[in-house]
Amino acid sequence: MELTPLVKLAAFSGAAVSMGLGSIGAAIGEGIVAAKAEEGMVRQPGIADEIFRTMLVGQAVAESTGIYSLVVAMLLLFQDFSTVTLLDIPAFLAAGFCMGLGAMGPGLGEGFVAAKACESIARNPETSPVIIRTMLVGQAVTESTGVYALVVALLLIFVA
Amino acid sequence: MAVEIGGTEIVRAAALLGAGFAMGVGSIGPALAEGFIGVKAVEAIGKNPGEAGLLTRTMLVGQAVSESTGIYSLVVALQLIFVA
Amino acid sequence: MIQQLVFMVGGTKLKFNVVTIIMTWVVMAVCLLFAWAATKEAAEVPRSWQTLAEALYSAFKGIVREALGEVYGERYLPLILALFIFLCLCNWIGVIPFLHEPTKDLNTPLCLGILGFFIAHGTAIKVKGLGRYIKGYFEPMWFIMPLNLVGELAKVVSISFRLFGNIVGGSIIIIIVNHLVYSLFFPPFLNLFFGLFVGTVQAFVFTMLTLVYISVQIR
């Protein structure tokens, strides 16, 4: 049997898994942020602008693992399929699962943090600079496992 | 072209698949836990902004400890890719 | 993407990433230019560049003092501020065509992470004394020691990989989208998002984490 179609099958299903699973966490997380932001705006219509800005910043950071999934999916889709080896099949599949599963946790966790930040700002608006700072730092640390998943996926695609 | 599949290829393929799953599944737990820690830290700072420095430090220490399982996953995945 | 220059010195290979080095020089030149412009005509009522520099200074002064206290805050403020400005410029420089972010090469973030590691631990030894510093690894129980060691080393790995992963992810997305839409419409906006927004957030996060690692060690 030809090797190239098999490798293509593995790469394309890896891309599908990466993007499909990877978007779950980011989507739920961002949805929670939006819900909490709206709750806060209802409670404190006077600072709706502030809450809206916090929501956008928090969502943009929460989305980053989703973007990593997109990176891995794109790399798998636009591979150079002219020189393939047998071991590319498990490597591409594993890269897809690695980034897909690995993006679920960080997306959810960052979403929770951003949601709570919106809620806290609605409750106590004058603390917003320190809350946004803490939110960004906490989200960045939460994201580190997602970055490890990206690194392992890139290694699987390019090195293994 | 014909493809030969021997024992070494199967072992190597299993190692690569294992690396992917190790890092993928292994990153869900730490990330969720770190998220919960961040949630509580942000809530506490919202209630008591005067203690922001102490709370941020505590948050980061707790997150660093929660992350250690994620680091172990990374170490295992790298070993599976490069050593196994 | 990264061209390497290889020298042979007495049997050992020395490799230099030429693009990274040149881009770092460019960033350093811009930093110096900013410093020169901000202090050129130091006046009571600040103008243009001096305003920006003073705003940055007073914003960071509060954060650093809050984290490190009065004495050490004053001592480490220049380091933290310089780190932030350098990383911001490093991440922003990719917005300009034909220039690459130095942070896209793992060596730059890793080197800055190791720098932070040594500063934090050096300060800890100076403040607490060697005995109490070593004893800190055996707390709360003696058999936790390996976990504490791994935790300290993991800080360096996580802080540098985070910056590297974010910048590389952004630049891969930009390259692929460029390729897909023939550089038509989206790339400028993507460039702005990844270069300016993500770049600033990551520079801030790197600086904050370095600061907090120092403050964890001296408390």
Short mmCIF file of C-alpha atoms in Angstrom, two decimals, chain B residues 5 10 19 23 25 29 35-37 39 48 69 82:
data_model
loop_
_atom_site.label_atom_id
_atom_site.label_comp_id
_atom_site.label_asym_id
_atom_site.label_seq_id
_atom_site.Cartn_x
_atom_site.Cartn_y
_atom_site.Cartn_z
CA ILE B 5 6.70 -2.75 9.69
CA ILE B 10 5.96 -0.36 16.40
CA ALA B 19 4.23 11.35 24.11
CA MET B 23 1.29 15.89 27.35
CA VAL B 25 -4.12 14.59 28.93
CA GLY B 29 -5.63 18.85 35.32
CA GLY B 35 -7.38 28.45 36.94
CA PHE B 36 -9.23 27.80 40.21
CA ILE B 37 -6.33 29.28 42.19
CA VAL B 39 -10.14 32.68 40.44
CA ASN B 48 -9.24 43.20 50.08
CA THR B 69 2.45 17.47 37.39
CA PHE B 82 14.04 11.66 22.30
#
